[in-house]
Coordinates of C-alpha atoms and ligand atoms in Angstrom, one line a residue:
M1 CA 22.3 15.5 -16.0
R2 CA 22.8 15.5 -19.5
H3 CA 25.8 17.6 -20.8
V4 CA 25.3 19.8 -23.9
T5 CA 28.3 21.0 -25.7
A6 CA 29.3 24.5 -27.4
L7 CA 27.1 25.0 -30.5
L8 CA 27.7 27.1 -33.0
C9 CA 24.5 28.2 -34.2
A10 CA 23.7 31.1 -37.0
G11 CA 27.0 32.2 -36.3
V12 CA 26.6 32.6 -32.5
V13 CA 28.7 30.5 -30.3
L14 CA 26.7 29.1 -27.4
L15 CA 29.0 28.3 -24.5
P16 CA 28.9 25.0 -23.3
L17 CA 26.0 24.5 -20.3
A18 CA 25.1 21.9 -18.8
V19 CA 21.0 21.0 -18.9
V20 CA 19.4 18.7 -16.3
A21 CA 17.3 16.4 -18.5
G22 CA 13.8 16.2 -17.4
E23 CA 14.9 16.7 -13.7
R24 CA 12.0 17.3 -11.3
R25 CA 11.9 19.3 -8.5
S26 CA 8.1 19.1 -7.5
F27 CA 5.1 16.6 -7.5
R28 CA 2.3 17.1 -9.7
P29 CA -0.2 14.5 -8.5
G30 CA -2.4 13.0 -11.4
E31 CA 0.2 14.0 -14.4
R32 CA 2.3 11.0 -16.0
W33 CA 5.3 10.8 -14.1
P34 CA 8.5 9.6 -16.2
D35 CA 11.2 7.5 -14.7
D36 CA 14.6 8.0 -15.8
Q37 CA 13.8 6.4 -19.1
G38 CA 11.3 9.0 -19.9
V39 CA 8.5 6.1 -18.9
H40 CA 5.5 6.5 -16.9
I41 CA 6.4 4.9 -13.4
N42 CA 4.6 1.6 -13.3
A43 CA 4.3 0.9 -9.4
H44 CA 0.8 1.0 -8.6
G45 CA -0.9 -0.1 -5.3
G46 CA 2.8 0.8 -4.1
G47 CA 4.5 1.4 -1.0
I48 CA 8.1 2.8 0.0
L49 CA 11.0 1.5 1.7
D50 CA 13.5 3.9 3.1
F51 CA 16.9 2.1 3.1
E52 CA 20.5 3.4 3.5
G53 CA 19.7 6.9 1.9
R54 CA 17.5 6.1 -1.2
Y55 CA 13.7 5.4 -1.2
Y56 CA 12.5 2.3 -2.5
W57 CA 9.0 2.4 -4.5
F58 CA 7.5 -0.9 -4.9
G59 CA 4.2 -1.8 -6.9
E60 CA 2.3 -3.3 -9.5
H61 CA 3.3 -3.6 -12.9
K62 CA 0.4 -3.0 -15.0
V63 CA 0.1 -3.4 -18.8
A64 CA -2.3 -1.4 -21.1
G65 CA -6.0 -2.4 -21.4
E66 CA -8.3 -4.1 -18.9
I67 CA -5.8 -7.4 -18.7
G68 CA -3.6 -5.0 -16.8
N69 CA -6.0 -5.3 -13.7
T70 CA -4.3 -9.1 -13.6
A71 CA -0.5 -9.7 -13.1
Q72 CA 0.9 -10.0 -16.3
V73 CA 4.4 -9.0 -15.3
G74 CA 5.0 -8.8 -11.6
V75 CA 6.2 -6.5 -9.3
H76 CA 8.3 -3.5 -10.2
C77 CA 11.0 -1.3 -8.2
Y78 CA 12.1 2.0 -8.6
S79 CA 14.5 3.9 -6.5
S80 CA 15.0 7.6 -5.9
A81 CA 17.2 9.9 -3.7
D82 CA 14.9 12.8 -3.4
L83 CA 11.2 11.2 -4.0
Y84 CA 10.7 13.7 -7.5
N85 CA 13.3 11.3 -9.8
W86 CA 12.7 8.0 -9.9
R87 CA 15.6 5.2 -11.4
D88 CA 14.0 2.2 -13.0
E89 CA 15.3 -1.1 -10.8
G90 CA 13.3 -3.5 -13.0
V91 CA 10.8 -6.1 -12.1
V92 CA 12.0 -7.6 -8.8
L93 CA 9.3 -10.4 -8.3
P94 CA 8.2 -11.6 -11.8
V95 CA 5.2 -13.7 -12.5
V96 CA 5.5 -17.3 -13.4
K97 CA 5.3 -18.0 -17.1
E98 CA 6.3 -21.4 -17.1
D99 CA 3.5 -22.9 -14.9
P100 CA -0.2 -21.8 -15.5
D101 CA -0.9 -23.4 -12.1
H102 CA 1.5 -21.8 -10.0
D103 CA 0.1 -19.1 -7.3
I104 CA 1.9 -16.2 -9.3
A105 CA 1.1 -17.7 -12.7
V106 CA 0.1 -14.9 -15.3
G107 CA -2.9 -13.9 -14.9
S108 CA -2.9 -14.1 -10.8
V109 CA -3.5 -11.1 -9.0
I110 CA -1.0 -9.6 -7.2
E111 CA -2.0 -6.4 -5.5
R112 CA -0.6 -3.6 -3.0
P113 CA 3.1 -5.3 -2.6
K114 CA 4.9 -4.0 0.4
V115 CA 8.5 -4.5 1.5
I116 CA 10.2 -4.2 4.9
R117 CA 13.9 -4.8 5.8
N118 CA 14.2 -7.2 8.9
P119 CA 16.9 -5.8 10.8
K120 CA 18.1 -9.5 12.4
T121 CA 18.2 -11.4 9.3
G122 CA 19.1 -8.6 6.9
K123 CA 16.4 -10.1 4.6
F124 CA 13.8 -7.9 2.5
V125 CA 10.5 -9.2 3.3
M126 CA 7.6 -8.6 0.5
W127 CA 3.9 -9.3 1.2
F128 CA 1.3 -8.8 -1.2
H129 CA -2.3 -9.5 -2.0
L130 CA -2.5 -12.6 -3.9
E131 CA -5.3 -14.1 -6.0
R132 CA -4.9 -17.2 -8.1
K133 CA -5.6 -17.0 -11.7
G134 CA -9.1 -17.5 -12.3
T135 CA -10.5 -16.9 -8.8
G136 CA -11.7 -13.5 -9.0
Y137 CA -11.2 -12.2 -5.8
R138 CA -11.9 -15.5 -3.8
T139 CA -8.8 -16.7 -3.0
A140 CA -8.3 -13.9 -0.6
R141 CA -4.4 -14.8 0.5
S142 CA -1.2 -13.1 1.6
G143 CA 1.9 -14.1 -0.6
V144 CA 5.5 -13.7 0.7
A145 CA 8.8 -13.5 -1.2
V146 CA 12.2 -12.6 0.3
A147 CA 15.5 -11.0 -1.1
D148 CA 18.9 -10.5 -0.1
H149 CA 19.2 -7.0 -1.6
V150 CA 16.5 -4.3 -2.0
T151 CA 16.3 -4.3 -5.5
G152 CA 15.9 -8.2 -5.7
P153 CA 15.4 -10.8 -7.1
Y154 CA 12.8 -11.7 -4.7
T155 CA 12.1 -15.3 -4.3
Y156 CA 8.3 -16.5 -3.7
R157 CA 8.0 -18.4 -0.5
G158 CA 4.4 -19.1 -0.6
S159 CA 0.9 -18.1 0.2
F160 CA -1.9 -18.5 2.8
R161 CA -4.7 -17.0 4.7
P162 CA -3.7 -15.5 7.9
N163 CA -3.8 -16.9 11.6
A164 CA -5.3 -20.0 11.0
G165 CA -6.4 -21.4 14.3
V166 CA -5.8 -18.2 16.1
W167 CA -8.7 -16.2 17.9
P168 CA -8.2 -12.3 17.9
R169 CA -7.2 -10.5 20.9
N170 CA -10.8 -8.9 21.0
I171 CA -12.9 -11.6 20.2
R172 CA -16.1 -12.3 22.5
P173 CA -16.9 -15.4 23.8
E174 CA -20.4 -15.9 21.9
Q175 CA -18.3 -15.5 18.7
K176 CA -16.4 -18.7 19.2
V177 CA -18.2 -21.3 17.8
T178 CA -17.5 -23.9 15.2
A179 CA -17.3 -23.0 11.4
E180 CA -20.7 -25.6 10.9
V181 CA -22.5 -23.1 13.2
A182 CA -20.8 -19.9 11.6
A183 CA -22.2 -21.4 8.5
T184 CA -25.6 -21.4 9.3
H185 CA -25.9 -17.7 8.1
S186 CA -24.1 -17.4 4.4
F187 CA -22.8 -14.4 3.1
S188 CA -23.0 -13.9 -0.7
G189 CA -21.8 -10.1 -1.1
G190 CA -23.4 -6.9 -0.3
D191 CA -23.8 -5.1 3.0
L192 CA -23.6 -7.4 6.2
P193 CA -26.8 -7.4 8.3
D194 CA -27.9 -5.2 10.7
D195 CA -26.1 -7.0 13.0
P196 CA -23.0 -7.9 11.7
D197 CA -22.0 -10.5 14.4
R198 CA -24.9 -12.7 13.2
L199 CA -22.7 -13.5 10.4
N200 CA -19.9 -15.0 12.1
L201 CA -17.0 -14.6 9.6
I202 CA -14.3 -14.9 11.8
A203 CA -15.5 -18.3 13.1
R204 CA -16.4 -19.4 9.6
D205 CA -12.6 -18.9 8.5
H206 CA -11.4 -19.6 12.0
E207 CA -9.5 -23.5 10.8
G208 CA -8.5 -22.3 7.3
G209 CA -7.2 -18.7 8.1
Q210 CA -8.9 -15.1 7.7
M211 CA -9.6 -13.9 4.4
A212 CA -6.6 -11.1 3.4
R213 CA -7.2 -8.7 0.5
D214 CA -6.1 -5.1 0.7
Q215 CA -3.2 -5.1 2.8
T216 CA 0.1 -2.9 4.0
L217 CA 2.7 -3.5 6.5
F218 CA 4.2 -1.3 9.3
V219 CA 7.1 -1.6 11.5
D220 CA 6.9 0.0 14.5
D221 CA 9.7 1.7 16.6
D222 CA 10.7 -1.4 18.3
G223 CA 10.8 -3.2 15.3
A224 CA 7.9 -5.0 15.7
A225 CA 6.2 -5.5 11.9
Y226 CA 2.4 -5.6 11.5
H227 CA 0.0 -6.8 8.5
L228 CA -3.2 -5.0 7.7
Y229 CA -5.4 -6.4 5.8
A230 CA -9.3 -6.2 4.8
S231 CA -10.5 -9.3 6.2
E232 CA -13.9 -11.3 6.6
E233 CA -15.3 -10.5 3.3
N234 CA -13.7 -7.0 3.4
S235 CA -16.1 -6.2 6.1
T236 CA -13.7 -6.0 8.8
L237 CA -9.9 -5.0 9.0
H238 CA -7.3 -7.0 10.9
I239 CA -3.9 -6.1 12.5
S240 CA -1.6 -8.8 12.8
R241 CA 1.8 -9.2 14.4
L242 CA 4.5 -10.7 12.4
T243 CA 7.0 -13.2 13.9
D244 CA 10.4 -11.9 14.6
D245 CA 11.7 -12.6 11.1
Y246 CA 8.9 -11.2 9.3
L247 CA 7.8 -14.1 7.2
A248 CA 4.6 -15.2 8.9
P249 CA 1.9 -14.1 11.4
A250 CA 2.9 -14.2 15.1
G251 CA -0.5 -15.5 16.0
D252 CA -1.4 -12.3 17.8
Y253 CA -4.3 -10.1 16.2
V254 CA -6.9 -7.8 16.6
R255 CA -10.6 -7.1 14.7
V256 CA -10.9 -3.4 13.9
F257 CA -13.7 -1.2 12.4
P258 CA -16.1 -4.1 12.3
G259 CA -18.6 -4.2 9.7
R260 CA -17.0 -0.7 8.0
F261 CA -15.9 -2.2 4.7
M262 CA -12.7 -0.4 4.8
E263 CA -9.8 -1.3 2.6
A264 CA -6.6 0.2 1.0
P265 CA -5.0 0.6 4.5
A266 CA -2.1 2.8 5.3
I267 CA -0.6 3.5 8.6
F268 CA 1.7 5.8 10.3
K269 CA 3.0 6.9 13.5
H270 CA 3.1 10.6 14.7
D271 CA 4.3 12.1 18.2
G272 CA 3.5 8.4 19.5
R273 CA 0.0 8.0 18.0
Y274 CA -1.0 5.6 15.4
Y275 CA -3.0 7.2 12.3
F276 CA -4.8 5.1 9.8
I277 CA -6.0 5.9 6.2
G278 CA -8.4 3.7 4.0
S279 CA -11.0 4.0 1.5
G280 CA -14.5 2.4 1.3
C281 CA -15.1 -0.7 -0.8
T282 CA -16.2 0.2 -4.1
G283 CA -13.9 -1.5 -6.8
W284 CA -12.0 0.6 -9.0
A285 CA -14.0 3.7 -8.3
P286 CA -13.0 6.5 -5.8
N287 CA -15.0 6.9 -2.7
A288 CA -14.4 9.1 0.4
A289 CA -11.4 8.4 2.0
R290 CA -11.3 7.3 5.9
S291 CA -9.2 8.0 8.8
A292 CA -8.7 7.2 12.5
V293 CA -6.3 7.6 15.3
A294 CA -5.2 5.2 18.4
D295 CA -2.6 5.2 21.1
S296 CA -2.0 1.5 20.6
I297 CA -1.7 -0.1 17.5
W298 CA -4.4 -3.0 19.1
G299 CA -6.8 -0.1 19.6
P300 CA -9.2 0.9 20.3
W301 CA -9.0 3.0 17.2
E302 CA -11.2 6.2 17.0
E303 CA -12.4 7.2 13.8
L304 CA -11.7 10.7 12.4
G305 CA -13.4 11.0 9.1
N306 CA -12.5 11.6 5.4
P307 CA -9.2 13.6 5.8
A308 CA -9.5 14.4 1.9
V309 CA -10.9 18.4 2.3
G310 CA -12.0 20.9 -0.4
P311 CA -13.2 20.4 -4.2
D312 CA -13.0 16.8 -4.9
G313 CA -12.2 15.5 -1.3
A314 CA -15.4 13.5 -1.2
L315 CA -13.8 11.1 -3.7
T316 CA -10.0 11.6 -2.2
F317 CA -9.2 13.4 -5.5
H318 CA -10.4 10.6 -7.8
S319 CA -8.0 8.2 -5.9
Q320 CA -7.4 5.6 -3.3
S321 CA -4.7 5.2 -0.5
T322 CA -2.1 3.0 -0.8
Y323 CA 1.0 4.0 1.7
V324 CA 2.0 7.0 3.6
L325 CA 5.5 7.8 3.3
A326 CA 7.4 9.3 6.3
V327 CA 9.8 11.7 4.8
R328 CA 13.3 11.3 5.9
G329 CA 15.1 13.8 8.0
R330 CA 11.8 15.7 8.4
P331 CA 9.8 14.9 12.0
G332 CA 6.1 15.4 11.0
A333 CA 6.5 15.3 7.2
F334 CA 4.3 12.6 5.8
I335 CA 3.0 12.0 2.1
F336 CA -0.1 10.4 1.4
M337 CA -0.1 8.1 -1.7
G338 CA -3.0 7.0 -3.6
D339 CA -3.8 5.8 -7.0
R340 CA -6.1 7.0 -9.6
W341 CA -6.7 4.0 -11.1
R342 CA -7.6 3.5 -15.0
P343 CA -9.5 0.0 -15.3
K344 CA -10.0 0.2 -18.7
D345 CA -6.4 0.9 -19.5
A346 CA -4.5 0.0 -15.9
I347 CA -1.0 1.2 -17.2
D348 CA -2.4 4.4 -17.3
G349 CA -3.2 4.7 -13.3
R350 CA -1.9 7.8 -12.0
Y351 CA 0.0 8.8 -8.6
I352 CA -1.9 10.7 -6.1
W353 CA 0.7 12.0 -3.9
L354 CA 0.0 14.8 -1.3
P355 CA 1.2 16.4 2.0
I356 CA -0.8 15.4 5.1
R357 CA -1.5 18.1 7.9
F358 CA -2.4 17.9 11.4
R359 CA -4.8 20.0 12.1
N360 CA -7.4 20.2 15.5
D361 CA -6.4 16.3 16.4
R362 CA -7.3 15.6 12.9
I363 CA -5.5 14.8 9.6
E364 CA -5.9 16.5 6.4
I365 CA -5.1 16.3 2.8
E366 CA -5.8 18.9 0.7
W367 CA -5.1 19.3 -3.2
A368 CA -2.1 20.6 -4.5
E369 CA -1.4 21.1 -8.3
D370 CA 2.4 21.2 -8.1
W371 CA 4.0 21.2 -4.6
D372 CA 7.4 20.2 -3.1
L373 CA 8.8 19.2 0.1
G374 CA 9.3 22.5 1.3
V375 CA 5.7 22.6 2.2
F376 CA 6.9 21.0 5.5
G377 CA 9.0 23.6 6.3
G378 CA 12.8 24.1 6.6
A379 CA 15.3 23.4 3.8
E380 CA 15.2 20.8 2.0
S381 CA 18.0 18.3 2.1
R382 CA 19.0 17.0 -1.4
Ligands
LIG401 C1 -10.3 -2.0 -4.9 C2 -9.0 -2.4 -4.1 O1 -8.4 -1.4 -3.1 C3 -7.9 -2.7 -5.1 O2 -6.4 -3.0 -4.6 C4 -8.4 -3.6 -6.3 O3 -8.3 -4.9 -5.3 C5 -9.8 -3.3 -6.6 N1 -10.8 -2.9 -5.5 C6 -10.3 -4.3 -7.6 O4 -11.8 -4.3 -7.8

């Protein structure tokens, strides 16, 4: 809020008035979104933690140009009371500048950070997709960092491929072979063979841990937390329960959507059912979103098709999912959060936030140029 004192202008006294400097009262998907400093929000591939009456948005800090597709700065945090206006809380997990061999050195890839709070330890726990510098996307590991305060600083704990030595719940007996046997069919990218199980990636990676790229976290009503990650060369998603302190995989996981090449996972729960939104695998280019529903997080998951409807829905309004936000105090109100990537000038990536509608047992997302929380019905609590 900026106060403007009385002005004398051409002999006319203008009474003191209070103007609200740039205060936003709506979402304008795809437009630049200035923070409290007037700078476009820099939190790509992000997620939101709702904590003690404020929302905290964590995301990838990107810099200008193509180099911005690698981590040059770290994970950025913003906070907001109303979801429209965001305060810059700074970089809460910086990249390591002094040691070029560090996991999170400048030039590594730190993508899709998500933060949850552990009610038992009181710690804030961040998970992200990590690629070590110079490895392309071959590292495929999960990084974990922890903080005592929501806005950090976050201390890096290390990285790993999840679930080393653990078979998933829904493994079939014939899939339980050694890495040597599994390696008789190699994978060099592209589509999986017609019979995806001929390529037994779950067995190939059994010993060292499963590949983990695009990812998100989800805390269920009972406090159990889950890690969803694109695994097996992106071909299959894994849903993996975390330990009680949320710091590691608990060793209990399931393969879902085998051979469907889904990434950009987002998950939410409504009326006791679990809903999933993701995308296909086309790099930074947009594609048709996917959605699915299940009565248990362990599945079976039923695919519901592309939730993005209307003009441009086939390309998810030129965006890719990153998170679904449950709006506080408004049961049934969920916001789809997507990224409109700008890989040539990463810092200029835009945010596509749109309301989710439940219709005929499906979920739908429709384009809106300018909208506010009033679309969910009821009065807005501000
Ligand atoms: C799509 C993923 O969803 C992004 O997070 C990023 O990894 C790009 N691919 C890289 O091409």
